[in-house]
């Protein structure tokens, strides 16, 4: 990843972790990367920043990868079929969508900045492709287990999971991120997702 050190010591790993977290917080607060500000937040120097990140784009890629790792972990944790069975589909979706909105609120600037660099950064494209594949595996498992439990309709499991994932990616949008919980927009999003997943006997249930 650019000019990162060749050493693989625990100290180097801890320094890089501090820098990546500082890059993320700097982007979220300022909308861009500043080597000096990142170094200040990480408690290090600008020279150390450039020892780990050859360019600002490489630093953004590091922050984006960390955010995507968190997103994959969020999807894995939140798409819990046991919770779905306890809550039923619409209440489960109401809670899950709202927590997903919160995740995107916390990380929206990092995602938006990485998207702006997508065409010129092969590294960001690779990160996106690989992490998306990891997230899709969790969506697919959720849909498959829900189908087996008869709480999600039968259909093409892979296509349904991909549609669910792609729909959720659209929630990183200012109108969604500023909506009120259980307000009109949130209810419509829950209704649309429930319509996509509900078995025929549940299709007419109110959202």
Short mmCIF file of C-alpha atoms in Angstrom, two decimals:
data_model
loop_
_atom_site.label_atom_id
_atom_site.label_comp_id
_atom_site.label_asym_id
_atom_site.label_seq_id
_atom_site.Cartn_x
_atom_site.Cartn_y
_atom_site.Cartn_z
CA UNK A 1 0.00 0.00 0.00
CA UNK A 2 2.16 2.86 -1.24
CA UNK A 3 5.14 3.65 0.93
CA UNK A 4 4.19 1.59 3.96
CA UNK A 5 7.14 0.24 5.95
CA UNK A 6 8.41 -3.19 5.07
CA UNK A 7 8.66 -4.16 8.74
CA UNK A 8 5.79 -6.14 10.18
CA UNK A 9 6.40 -5.46 13.86
CA UNK A 10 3.66 -4.95 16.37
CA UNK A 11 4.79 -1.36 16.83
CA UNK A 12 4.47 -0.64 13.11
CA UNK A 13 1.02 -2.21 13.05
CA UNK A 14 -0.10 -0.11 16.01
CA UNK A 15 1.27 3.05 14.40
CA UNK A 16 -0.55 2.33 11.18
CA UNK A 17 -3.78 1.64 13.05
CA UNK A 18 -3.52 4.99 14.84
CA UNK A 19 -2.84 6.73 11.54
CA UNK A 20 -5.77 5.07 9.79
CA UNK A 21 -8.15 6.03 12.59
CA UNK A 22 -6.77 9.58 12.48
CA UNK A 23 -7.30 9.68 8.70
CA UNK A 24 -10.91 8.57 9.20
CA UNK A 25 -11.65 11.18 11.84
CA UNK A 26 -9.92 13.91 9.84
CA UNK A 27 -11.96 13.08 6.74
CA UNK A 28 -15.21 12.98 8.70
CA UNK A 29 -14.47 16.33 10.35
CA UNK A 30 -12.83 18.19 7.45
CA UNK A 31 -13.86 16.31 4.30
CA UNK A 32 -10.27 15.81 3.14
CA UNK A 33 -6.88 14.48 4.24
CA UNK A 34 -4.27 16.77 5.76
CA UNK A 35 -0.98 15.05 6.62
CA UNK A 36 -0.29 17.52 9.41
CA UNK A 37 -3.72 17.15 10.98
CA UNK A 38 -3.63 13.36 10.71
CA UNK A 39 -0.20 13.31 12.32
CA UNK A 40 -1.40 15.56 15.13
CA UNK A 41 -4.38 13.34 15.87
CA UNK A 42 -2.24 10.20 15.73
CA UNK A 43 0.42 11.71 17.96
CA UNK A 44 3.14 11.38 15.35
CA UNK A 45 4.81 13.44 12.60
CA UNK A 46 4.04 14.30 8.99
CA UNK A 47 7.15 12.35 8.02
CA UNK A 48 5.66 9.26 9.65
CA UNK A 49 2.42 9.84 7.77
CA UNK A 50 4.29 9.76 4.46
CA UNK A 51 6.29 6.73 5.56
CA UNK A 52 3.02 4.81 5.73
CA UNK A 53 1.01 6.59 3.01
CA UNK A 54 2.86 7.67 -0.11
CA UNK A 55 -0.01 9.93 -1.20
CA UNK A 56 -3.25 11.27 0.19
CA UNK A 57 -5.14 8.85 -2.06
CA UNK A 58 -3.35 5.93 -0.39
CA UNK A 59 -4.35 7.33 3.00
CA UNK A 60 -7.98 7.60 1.86
CA UNK A 61 -7.79 3.99 0.66
CA UNK A 62 -6.60 2.92 4.10
CA UNK A 63 -9.46 4.75 5.79
CA UNK A 64 -11.95 3.38 3.27
CA UNK A 65 -10.77 -0.18 3.83
CA UNK A 66 -11.15 0.24 7.60
CA UNK A 67 -14.68 1.60 7.11
CA UNK A 68 -15.54 -1.26 4.78
CA UNK A 69 -14.21 -3.80 7.28
CA UNK A 70 -16.50 -2.22 9.87
CA UNK A 71 -19.40 -2.36 7.40
CA UNK A 72 -18.87 -6.07 6.76
CA UNK A 73 -18.77 -6.70 10.52
CA UNK A 74 -21.94 -4.61 10.94
CA UNK A 75 -23.79 -6.61 8.29
CA UNK A 76 -22.66 -9.90 9.81
CA UNK A 77 -23.78 -8.85 13.28
CA UNK A 78 -27.04 -7.18 12.33
CA UNK A 79 -28.43 -9.76 9.90
CA UNK A 80 -29.24 -12.21 12.66
CA UNK A 81 -31.89 -14.74 11.69
CA UNK A 82 -32.50 -15.63 15.35
CA UNK A 83 -33.48 -12.01 15.99
CA UNK A 84 -35.65 -12.06 12.86
CA UNK A 85 -37.51 -15.11 14.17
CA UNK A 86 -38.08 -13.41 17.52
CA UNK A 87 -39.17 -10.05 16.13
CA UNK A 88 -40.87 -11.01 12.84
CA UNK A 89 -39.96 -9.40 9.55
CA UNK A 90 -41.28 -5.84 9.63
CA UNK A 91 -40.17 -4.99 13.20
CA UNK A 92 -36.79 -6.56 12.46
CA UNK A 93 -36.40 -4.46 9.32
CA UNK A 94 -37.43 -1.29 11.14
CA UNK A 95 -34.61 -1.73 13.64
CA UNK A 96 -32.03 -2.98 11.16
CA UNK A 97 -32.60 -0.20 8.64
CA UNK A 98 -32.40 2.48 11.33
CA UNK A 99 -29.11 1.11 12.67
CA UNK A 100 -27.79 0.92 9.09
CA UNK A 101 -28.70 4.58 8.58
CA UNK A 102 -26.70 5.34 11.73
CA UNK A 103 -23.68 3.46 10.42
CA UNK A 104 -23.76 5.42 7.18
CA UNK A 105 -24.17 8.70 9.07
CA UNK A 106 -20.95 7.97 10.95
CA UNK A 107 -19.00 7.00 7.83
CA UNK A 108 -20.65 8.89 4.98
CA UNK A 109 -17.83 11.36 4.34
CA UNK A 110 -15.22 8.60 4.08
CA UNK A 111 -17.43 6.65 1.69
CA UNK A 112 -18.19 9.72 -0.41
CA UNK A 113 -14.53 10.73 -0.66
CA UNK A 114 -13.51 7.19 -1.64
CA UNK A 115 -16.26 7.16 -4.27
CA UNK A 116 -14.89 10.38 -5.75
CA UNK A 117 -11.49 8.68 -6.18
CA UNK A 118 -12.90 5.39 -7.45
CA UNK A 119 -12.04 5.87 -11.11
CA UNK A 120 -8.42 6.88 -10.57
CA UNK A 121 -7.57 4.53 -7.70
CA UNK A 122 -7.17 0.81 -8.52
CA UNK A 123 -6.60 0.22 -4.81
CA UNK A 124 -9.97 1.66 -3.84
CA UNK A 125 -11.66 -0.37 -6.59
CA UNK A 126 -10.03 -3.55 -5.29
CA UNK A 127 -11.01 -2.79 -1.70
CA UNK A 128 -14.59 -2.13 -2.75
CA UNK A 129 -14.84 -5.33 -4.79
CA UNK A 130 -13.32 -7.55 -2.11
CA UNK A 131 -15.21 -6.14 0.86
CA UNK A 132 -18.48 -6.08 -1.07
CA UNK A 133 -18.04 -9.78 -1.79
CA UNK A 134 -17.56 -10.42 1.94
CA UNK A 135 -20.70 -8.46 2.79
CA UNK A 136 -22.68 -10.24 0.08
CA UNK A 137 -21.80 -13.59 1.64
CA UNK A 138 -23.49 -12.46 4.87
CA UNK A 139 -26.57 -11.18 3.02
CA UNK A 140 -26.78 -14.50 1.19
CA UNK A 141 -26.54 -16.50 4.40
CA UNK A 142 -29.27 -14.36 5.97
CA UNK A 143 -31.64 -14.85 3.05
CA UNK A 144 -30.93 -18.58 2.83
CA UNK A 145 -31.56 -19.18 6.53
CA UNK A 146 -34.67 -17.01 6.42
CA UNK A 147 -36.01 -19.05 3.51
CA UNK A 148 -35.36 -22.27 5.39
CA UNK A 149 -37.29 -20.88 8.36
CA UNK A 150 -40.13 -19.75 6.03
CA UNK A 151 -39.86 -16.12 7.15
CA UNK A 152 -38.38 -15.00 3.82
CA UNK A 153 -40.06 -15.89 0.56
CA UNK A 154 -38.71 -18.55 -1.76
CA UNK A 155 -36.81 -17.36 -4.80
CA UNK A 156 -33.34 -17.01 -6.22
CA UNK A 157 -31.37 -16.71 -2.99
CA UNK A 158 -28.29 -15.16 -4.57
CA UNK A 159 -30.28 -12.58 -6.57
CA UNK A 160 -32.46 -11.68 -3.57
CA UNK A 161 -29.39 -11.19 -1.38
CA UNK A 162 -27.67 -9.06 -3.99
CA UNK A 163 -30.79 -6.91 -4.44
CA UNK A 164 -30.98 -6.46 -0.68
CA UNK A 165 -27.34 -5.42 -0.49
CA UNK A 166 -27.53 -3.02 -3.44
CA UNK A 167 -30.67 -1.44 -2.01
CA UNK A 168 -28.94 -0.86 1.31
CA UNK A 169 -25.99 0.82 -0.43
CA UNK A 170 -28.41 3.49 -1.60
CA UNK A 171 -29.10 4.47 2.00
CA UNK A 172 -25.86 6.46 2.09
CA UNK A 173 -27.81 9.45 0.81
CA UNK A 174 -28.41 12.80 2.55
CA UNK A 175 -32.21 12.45 2.43
CA UNK A 176 -32.06 9.03 4.07
CA UNK A 177 -29.44 10.05 6.61
CA UNK A 178 -31.53 13.04 7.70
CA UNK A 179 -34.86 11.22 7.92
CA UNK A 180 -36.69 10.66 11.20
CA UNK A 181 -37.09 7.25 12.73
CA UNK A 182 -40.50 5.87 11.78
CA UNK A 183 -41.11 8.98 9.71
CA UNK A 184 -42.69 8.70 6.28
CA UNK A 185 -39.44 8.00 4.39
CA UNK A 186 -38.21 5.45 6.90
CA UNK A 187 -41.56 3.65 6.83
CA UNK A 188 -41.51 3.52 3.03
CA UNK A 189 -37.99 2.06 3.02
CA UNK A 190 -39.04 -0.60 5.53
CA UNK A 191 -42.18 -1.34 3.49
CA UNK A 192 -40.17 -1.73 0.28
CA UNK A 193 -37.68 -4.08 1.92
CA UNK A 194 -40.46 -6.11 3.53
CA UNK A 195 -42.21 -6.41 0.16
CA UNK A 196 -38.97 -7.74 -1.33
CA UNK A 197 -38.48 -10.39 1.37
CA UNK A 198 -41.88 -11.34 2.81
CA UNK A 199 -43.52 -14.67 1.97
CA UNK A 200 -46.79 -14.29 0.00
CA UNK A 201 -48.90 -14.78 3.13
CA UNK A 202 -47.21 -11.74 4.70
CA UNK A 203 -47.20 -9.45 1.67
CA UNK A 204 -50.31 -7.59 2.77
CA UNK A 205 -49.17 -6.98 6.34
CA UNK A 206 -48.86 -3.29 7.24
CA UNK A 207 -45.31 -1.96 7.43
#
